[in-house]
Amino acid sequence: MLKVGLLGAGRIGHVHARAISAHPGSALVAVSDAITENAEKLAAEYGIAARSSDEIIADADIDAVLIATSTDTHSDLIEASTAAGKPVLCEKPVDLSLERAVACQAAVHKAGKPVMIGFNRRFDPNFGAMKAALDAGEIGKPELLSITSFDPAPPPVSYIKVSGGLFRDMMIHDFDMANFMMGGAPDTVTAVGRSIVDPEIGAAGDVDTAVVTLTYADGRLAVIKNSRRAVYGYDQRVELLGSDGLLQAQNMLENTVVKSTAAGVTGAKPTYFFLERYMPAYTAEWDAFVSAVTNEAAMPVSLGDGVDALRMAEAATRSAKDGMPVRLADVG
Amino acid sequence: MLKVGLLGAGRIGHVHARAISAHPGSALVAVSDAITENAEKLAAEYGIAARSSDEIIADADIDAVLIATSTDTHSDLIEASTAAGKPVLCEKPVDLSLERAVACQAAVHKAGKPVMIGFNRRFDPNFGAMKAALDAGEIGKPELLSITSFDPAPPPVSYIKVSGGLFRDMMIHDFDMANFMMGGAPDTVTAVGRSIVDPEIGAAGDVDTAVVTLTYADGRLAVIKNSRRAVYGYDQRVELLGSDGLLQAQNMLENTVVKSTAAGVTGAKPTYFFLERYMPAYTAEWDAFVSAVTNEAAMPVSLGDGVDALRMAEAATRSAKDGMPVRLADVG
Amino acid sequence: MLKVGLLGAGRIGHVHARAISAHPGSALVAVSDAITENAEKLAAEYGIAARSSDEIIADADIDAVLIATSTDTHSDLIEASTAAGKPVLCEKPVDLSLERAVACQAAVHKAGKPVMIGFNRRFDPNFGAMKAALDAGEIGKPELLSITSFDPAPPPVSYIKVSGGLFRDMMIHDFDMANFMMGGAPDTVTAVGRSIVDPEIGAAGDVDTAVVTLTYADGRLAVIKNSRRAVYGYDQRVELLGSDGLLQAQNMLENTVVKSTAAGVTGAKPTYFFLERYMPAYTAEWDAFVSAVTNEAAMPVSLGDGVDALRMAEAATRSAKDGMPVRLADVG
Amino acid sequence: MLKVGLLGAGRIGHVHARAISAHPGSALVAVSDAITENAEKLAAEYGIAARSSDEIIADADIDAVLIATSTDTHSDLIEASTAAGKPVLCEKPVDLSLERAVACQAAVHKAGKPVMIGFNRRFDPNFGAMKAALDAGEIGKPELLSITSFDPAPPPVSYIKVSGGLFRDMMIHDFDMANFMMGGAPDTVTAVGRSIVDPEIGAAGDVDTAVVTLTYADGRLAVIKNSRRAVYGYDQRVELLGSDGLLQAQNMLENTVVKSTAAGVTGAKPTYFFLERYMPAYTAEWDAFVSAVTNEAAMPVSLGDGVDALRMAEAATRSAKDGMPVRLADVG
């Protein structure tokens, strides 16, 4: 039984608390949060202790740490936790600064403890089935990947300002999805981004709509589309053209009811947002972490994967600003 | 080049006129109608002669006759045309009276000229592809057939009164579809019918909503659902469960556009009615007739098929009235 | 916190144990089973006591009972539990004998304790959304209901022999679904059933494929199709034609992946069987029970609903045998 | 009755011959082809004269000209025809040389006769319905357009060599589709292209897989994906995200049959290629031309539209070579 300390008791912390608790191989034993009240509330729910991060990391009786704090604390907490001998599952992104993330990677390497980055979408059963079909050769050699990833509504501008920007905050999931499907990072990143959904996002120095093209050394291509607003719900589709066919992972829908009237044939909308859509993925993600720790196996998503995605986000941010393709090798 | 006389210049006569004209192997040379003005109008459109039915049937220079007149004239015209040595394509149903249809069948047998009944749906590319998959063994042995067949709106009550009732006028298409898919007629027919769409239809002695169950000697079952009103359009679906799977022919849609908004995900309605849905079928039907006549091959839908469907309609009418299953062998 | 005793530790008992346990308002405190070993195994999993049914029912400290034993014990256990003052959730069907079920209903009435019958499908989110749309008037007045309900594979013939037959064992779910959607029981039941999937089922005196037509006093119609075998998975579809449109609840699929190759465009199969398809329904069902007990509200599915469905099963069994429509008023 | 001369009797010439012939307002009166035999064969089929292009253009009795010859002759034939006072429908592209196309535009302006460019996809009923919904404001303000356009199989390399390259030969249709949906041309074009489908295409100096991003002055974005090979058929999808929703025009399928077996749920493939998919569009295109000529109305697709698309193709060709965004204003 893996005894787990949870750092961060916000919305996503609650999601993880449930997964840790429900898993037969792990137990939630402590929680911390920058806002003590939040930690206490979650602790009460699970009948566990609210403590400080430092205490949790230092506690020899805690086997592993899940980091779900604000992004600016990720690298420090990863380093402290691994230095204390604890395997870590950390929410994405590793850091907003690529430099800092790379330094963290070096520190972790030295500590010799495994770190998994929480790219939950890799554990979605639909994307998993698509990847399995790809790996089984069902569409031959992959050639052209497309990722459509629209949020239902933009976050508050206050959040946008500290988010690191769309490429680091939102598209980073899609960069990792591309790396997952394509089996590694691309050569170059070409990005265009605009603020067309909400001018306040543009005023805050960010974009809300973006298209990024990736090129790979062997000629493959990928394109990622992001929008901060799709009023019909969370639009999460991936498709991949190969030499022998096309694979598509389509949206999950709220239900299977279809209504035909004089006005048309209407079905349900996509599940609203990440909590609804990716709940099974969070469960599977946690299971994968527990399994890797228990079996001393390689992490299914490594810290290196987190750094790769961050490097792509950095490249895209530059490309969108300069209007030029950016080679990944020239970043960081 | 098959020179064709068209009897009947109503709505369906116009559809056939176009098909005859467009076919490289046939030419429309004459048209008749009970209302001379209708015949003259169609004749003018095609630059041909408007004549009487008798003249057309008697004209040695006319090779074949297409009968698209009112149902009560079908048997007489089939007999006269075949007696005059002409192959015939006649609209469904053969007759409203099973007795008369059987007599017609005898007369045609004596005349020795081929007669095809216009069950257009057999020539729909979708049902054709379904039948081909079935015959290729793709779902193994058929077990349970379901036909959903709803009109977009009921006809005028004045038409209902002379139509012979829902089973002879509307469901006859579905009886033939069942025979087409199942490869022959069933043993028994059990029908329930109600007037729930429009009480005036009930007052006219007919039903507007019906469910008919068919049983076959070898244990197979079929069910047909009819409604005179589906406000979303012409609902024409067939599905067949077999030992190795299910085949479904779904509706044709007006277009492929899908709109996702806060209100849901909305696609196009089914094509409105038979003219839109079955236009390619009418063309293919005519081609099949021309091909059978030209090659002196068996008709793809025989007069016997028409009589079979009529016998099932007769059985269903009785069953719906008496509330008892009716054996086909006991009818007519 | 509702303290719950579970009677029956078979496959469905395990499903219920999980739901009881996971619910914040209930706790699983004891379990019994005819096979003591089964009860002990489940008890060990949940850290609770394995006891006899009698002990559980007699225990004043247990607030409610969930009956998931074999069908022939349902009535006795319902009576004993309610006599002991305990609200009951009992798996369907109430009994194989309509007479016994009616007697049970009388005993329960006397005991004055609420009994809910576990028609899980009423709690499926898809059927729930369909019913909500219907009740909101989105398709106007209902006219013609169709239920397609195919199991992926037949149960062992040994089970068939004690099952009460397809109508009582399998279609009873669909009878209840019809009553749920139509708001009450029909007037007449007309059934045809055949053994075509597996001759051994026929040899055991049962059918494996059936079509049942229901008529309602106000002219509405319904049709239910059952097959014991759909090799592509659990086919669970409901559709309802109304004066203003059509509602359909379609199948849940294993995933959203679609593969397009030279061989066609292939999507996932329906979720395999009831455990996969209706897992969320079992959770919602239990929640509804807890909520009704806690709030002393009416049960969302009453014992009377269970008797209604059983009466329809009885009528269908007779109709299939005699080949005649059966009036519900003449049954039981 | 518009008397029409057809220049070019190749595959697409035959498509147009049928449309001209079938239209009640036009008559095919003459045909020419660089290969006399081709012209004579088509002429024989329609019972018309095979003549030279010069003769057709000079014939005062011919009202309009349809140009379906090889691309390198388009500009000359447009100029000659309009100089001779004839309205013209010319197949895309106007020319492989933007410079030549612009000169042609000037000549046509001087001649004062209307020229329509055959961007057939604008007349596809699906894209038409999508555009109508957009113009009706059904998704609010457009923000992000995506066009997926894959051919089923690459053309022979011999054709590739004279085609002007993927951007001028294939994606030109998608550039026009973008202009159609977005209501005008973009500001900048950023293209990446690779030869990954067939190395011989790369050896011939062309690409077979490409992604192009378009930016618009007002912040809107568009992305176009092309591949020369989708083994499952002609993949032609357009989707547009707006402030109030998403519009998608999905593929036309070969039929509506769906087969569910143990292997999955399989539907039909997209219609194979442009002749199957866009046949109704060719008919509607011709009708639009006849109607514009007859009513002396503006052409629904102007020569200027053809030049715009060609300028985008030129920009994409440059961008794909240099790896830099290209401003349309800097091209030609």
Short mmCIF file of C-alpha atoms in Angstrom, two decimals, chain C residues 18-216:
data_model
loop_
_atom_site.label_atom_id
_atom_site.label_comp_id
_atom_site.label_asym_id
_atom_site.label_seq_id
_atom_site.Cartn_x
_atom_site.Cartn_y
_atom_site.Cartn_z
CA ARG C 18 -19.59 -1.29 -4.54
CA ALA C 19 -22.46 1.18 -4.98
CA ILE C 20 -23.54 0.94 -1.34
CA SER C 21 -19.96 1.41 -0.18
CA ALA C 22 -19.15 4.32 -2.45
CA HIS C 23 -22.28 6.27 -1.57
CA PRO C 24 -21.65 9.00 1.04
CA GLY C 25 -25.05 8.32 2.63
CA SER C 26 -24.85 4.56 3.05
CA ALA C 27 -22.57 1.92 4.53
CA LEU C 28 -22.45 -1.79 3.80
CA VAL C 29 -22.50 -3.55 7.17
CA ALA C 30 -23.34 -7.20 6.47
CA VAL C 31 -23.72 -9.69 3.67
CA SER C 32 -25.32 -13.13 3.31
CA ASP C 33 -25.36 -15.74 0.57
CA ALA C 34 -26.77 -19.24 0.10
CA ILE C 35 -23.16 -20.27 -0.48
CA THR C 36 -21.40 -19.17 2.71
CA GLU C 37 -18.05 -18.98 0.97
CA ASN C 38 -19.36 -16.32 -1.42
CA ALA C 39 -20.62 -14.20 1.45
CA GLU C 40 -17.32 -14.52 3.28
CA LYS C 41 -15.32 -13.53 0.25
CA LEU C 42 -17.34 -10.37 -0.31
CA ALA C 43 -17.36 -9.63 3.42
CA ALA C 44 -13.56 -9.86 3.56
CA GLU C 45 -13.24 -7.45 0.67
CA TYR C 46 -15.26 -4.83 2.49
CA GLY C 47 -14.13 -5.61 6.02
CA ILE C 48 -17.66 -6.47 7.12
CA ALA C 49 -19.49 -9.47 8.58
CA ALA C 50 -20.83 -12.45 6.67
CA ARG C 51 -24.09 -13.50 8.30
CA SER C 52 -27.29 -15.34 7.52
CA SER C 53 -30.21 -13.60 5.82
CA ASP C 54 -32.31 -14.17 8.90
CA GLU C 55 -29.74 -12.50 11.13
CA ILE C 56 -29.44 -9.52 8.83
CA ILE C 57 -33.19 -9.08 8.58
CA ALA C 58 -33.58 -9.43 12.35
CA ASP C 59 -30.77 -7.03 13.22
CA ALA C 60 -32.37 -3.85 14.58
CA ASP C 61 -29.17 -1.99 13.84
CA ILE C 62 -29.50 -2.53 10.11
CA ASP C 63 -31.58 0.14 8.40
CA ALA C 64 -32.25 -1.29 4.97
CA VAL C 65 -31.88 -4.45 2.93
CA LEU C 66 -30.78 -5.01 -0.63
CA ILE C 67 -31.98 -8.32 -2.08
CA ALA C 68 -29.78 -9.74 -4.81
CA THR C 69 -30.46 -13.43 -4.26
CA SER C 70 -31.93 -15.96 -6.69
CA THR C 71 -35.38 -15.03 -7.99
CA ASP C 72 -37.27 -17.79 -6.16
CA THR C 73 -36.35 -16.24 -2.80
CA HIS C 74 -37.30 -12.63 -3.64
CA SER C 75 -40.90 -12.64 -2.40
CA ASP C 76 -40.11 -14.35 0.88
CA LEU C 77 -37.21 -12.03 1.62
CA ILE C 78 -39.18 -8.92 0.69
CA GLU C 79 -41.95 -9.98 3.05
CA ALA C 80 -39.58 -10.85 5.89
CA SER C 81 -37.58 -7.64 5.52
CA THR C 82 -40.54 -5.32 5.40
CA ALA C 83 -42.20 -7.20 8.26
CA ALA C 84 -39.00 -6.48 10.19
CA GLY C 85 -39.48 -2.79 9.41
CA LYS C 86 -36.82 -2.45 6.77
CA PRO C 87 -37.09 -0.66 3.44
CA VAL C 88 -36.00 -2.90 0.59
CA LEU C 89 -34.33 -2.62 -2.79
CA CYS C 90 -34.94 -5.93 -4.57
CA GLU C 91 -33.51 -7.07 -7.88
CA LYS C 92 -35.97 -7.81 -10.69
CA PRO C 93 -38.14 -9.79 -11.17
CA VAL C 94 -40.29 -9.78 -8.05
CA ASP C 95 -41.07 -13.44 -8.64
CA LEU C 96 -41.58 -15.89 -11.47
CA SER C 97 -45.15 -16.41 -10.29
CA LEU C 98 -47.47 -13.48 -10.79
CA GLU C 99 -49.78 -14.88 -8.10
CA ARG C 100 -46.96 -14.99 -5.57
CA ALA C 101 -45.86 -11.47 -6.48
CA VAL C 102 -49.37 -10.15 -5.98
CA ALA C 103 -49.54 -11.84 -2.58
CA CYS C 104 -46.19 -10.29 -1.71
CA GLN C 105 -47.55 -6.90 -2.71
CA ALA C 106 -50.41 -7.36 -0.24
CA ALA C 107 -48.04 -8.37 2.56
CA VAL C 108 -45.82 -5.37 1.89
CA HIS C 109 -48.81 -3.09 1.88
CA LYS C 110 -49.67 -4.39 5.33
CA ALA C 111 -46.10 -4.00 6.58
CA GLY C 112 -46.14 -0.40 5.38
CA LYS C 113 -42.48 -0.32 4.43
CA PRO C 114 -41.29 0.92 1.03
CA VAL C 115 -39.99 -1.53 -1.57
CA MET C 116 -38.13 -0.55 -4.71
CA ILE C 117 -37.61 -2.96 -7.61
CA GLY C 118 -34.22 -2.79 -9.29
CA PHE C 119 -35.12 -1.88 -12.83
CA ASN C 120 -31.70 -0.41 -13.36
CA ARG C 121 -32.33 0.85 -16.87
CA ARG C 122 -34.64 3.59 -15.61
CA PHE C 123 -31.50 5.11 -14.09
CA ASP C 124 -29.36 4.97 -17.21
CA PRO C 125 -28.45 8.59 -18.01
CA ASN C 126 -29.35 8.12 -21.67
CA PHE C 127 -32.85 6.77 -21.07
CA GLY C 128 -33.23 9.36 -18.34
CA ALA C 129 -32.37 12.18 -20.75
CA MET C 130 -34.80 10.71 -23.28
CA LYS C 131 -37.60 10.54 -20.71
CA ALA C 132 -36.88 14.10 -19.61
CA ALA C 133 -37.12 15.32 -23.21
CA LEU C 134 -40.38 13.44 -23.63
CA ASP C 135 -41.83 14.86 -20.42
CA ALA C 136 -40.73 18.32 -21.51
CA GLY C 137 -42.94 17.89 -24.56
CA GLU C 138 -40.08 17.98 -27.03
CA ILE C 139 -41.72 15.48 -29.39
CA GLY C 140 -45.33 16.32 -28.54
CA LYS C 141 -47.73 13.47 -27.89
CA PRO C 142 -46.11 9.98 -27.94
CA GLU C 143 -47.53 7.55 -30.50
CA LEU C 144 -45.26 4.62 -31.28
CA LEU C 145 -42.51 3.22 -29.04
CA SER C 146 -39.82 0.76 -30.17
CA ILE C 147 -37.44 -1.08 -27.92
CA THR C 148 -34.54 -3.08 -29.28
CA SER C 149 -32.91 -5.20 -26.61
CA PHE C 150 -30.44 -7.87 -27.62
CA ASP C 151 -28.02 -9.69 -25.32
CA PRO C 152 -24.53 -10.37 -26.65
CA ALA C 153 -24.81 -14.12 -26.04
CA PRO C 154 -27.34 -16.52 -24.56
CA PRO C 155 -26.92 -17.75 -20.98
CA PRO C 156 -26.26 -21.46 -20.36
CA VAL C 157 -29.26 -23.70 -21.07
CA SER C 158 -29.14 -24.75 -17.40
CA TYR C 159 -29.99 -21.15 -16.52
CA ILE C 160 -32.63 -20.90 -19.24
CA LYS C 161 -34.44 -23.84 -17.66
CA VAL C 162 -34.94 -22.08 -14.32
CA SER C 163 -35.22 -18.56 -15.69
CA GLY C 164 -38.97 -18.45 -16.15
CA GLY C 165 -38.44 -17.98 -19.87
CA LEU C 166 -37.35 -15.08 -22.04
CA PHE C 167 -40.40 -12.94 -21.32
CA ARG C 168 -40.02 -13.13 -17.52
CA ASP C 169 -36.25 -13.18 -17.40
CA MET C 170 -35.09 -10.86 -20.17
CA MET C 171 -37.96 -8.92 -21.71
CA ILE C 172 -39.22 -7.95 -18.26
CA HIS C 173 -36.68 -5.14 -18.37
CA ASP C 174 -38.19 -3.95 -21.62
CA PHE C 175 -41.74 -4.21 -20.31
CA ASP C 176 -40.70 -1.93 -17.48
CA MET C 177 -38.94 0.39 -19.94
CA ALA C 178 -42.18 0.60 -21.92
CA ASN C 179 -44.12 1.40 -18.74
CA PHE C 180 -41.48 4.00 -17.81
CA MET C 181 -41.61 5.74 -21.19
CA MET C 182 -45.38 5.41 -21.73
CA GLY C 183 -46.26 6.30 -18.15
CA GLY C 184 -48.13 3.08 -17.36
CA ALA C 185 -49.06 -0.39 -18.53
CA PRO C 186 -50.71 -1.25 -21.85
CA ASP C 187 -54.08 -2.87 -22.51
CA THR C 188 -53.03 -5.83 -24.58
CA VAL C 189 -49.94 -7.85 -25.30
CA THR C 190 -49.37 -9.77 -28.53
CA ALA C 191 -46.25 -11.90 -28.63
CA VAL C 192 -44.45 -14.12 -31.10
CA GLY C 193 -41.38 -16.02 -30.04
CA ARG C 194 -39.14 -18.53 -31.73
CA SER C 195 -36.06 -20.52 -30.94
CA ILE C 196 -33.77 -19.80 -33.85
CA VAL C 197 -30.51 -18.81 -32.16
CA ASP C 198 -29.96 -22.10 -30.39
CA PRO C 199 -32.18 -25.19 -30.79
CA GLU C 200 -31.29 -26.30 -27.26
CA ILE C 201 -33.12 -23.27 -25.94
CA GLY C 202 -36.16 -24.41 -27.86
CA ALA C 203 -35.69 -27.93 -26.53
CA ALA C 204 -35.72 -26.45 -23.04
CA GLY C 205 -39.14 -25.01 -23.79
CA ASP C 206 -38.06 -21.42 -24.23
CA VAL C 207 -37.67 -18.98 -27.12
CA ASP C 208 -34.56 -16.91 -27.92
CA THR C 209 -35.98 -14.40 -30.37
CA ALA C 210 -39.25 -12.54 -29.85
CA VAL C 211 -41.36 -9.64 -30.98
CA VAL C 212 -44.07 -8.25 -28.71
CA THR C 213 -46.61 -5.61 -29.65
CA LEU C 214 -48.36 -3.57 -26.97
CA THR C 215 -51.52 -1.56 -27.44
CA TYR C 216 -52.71 1.22 -25.18
#
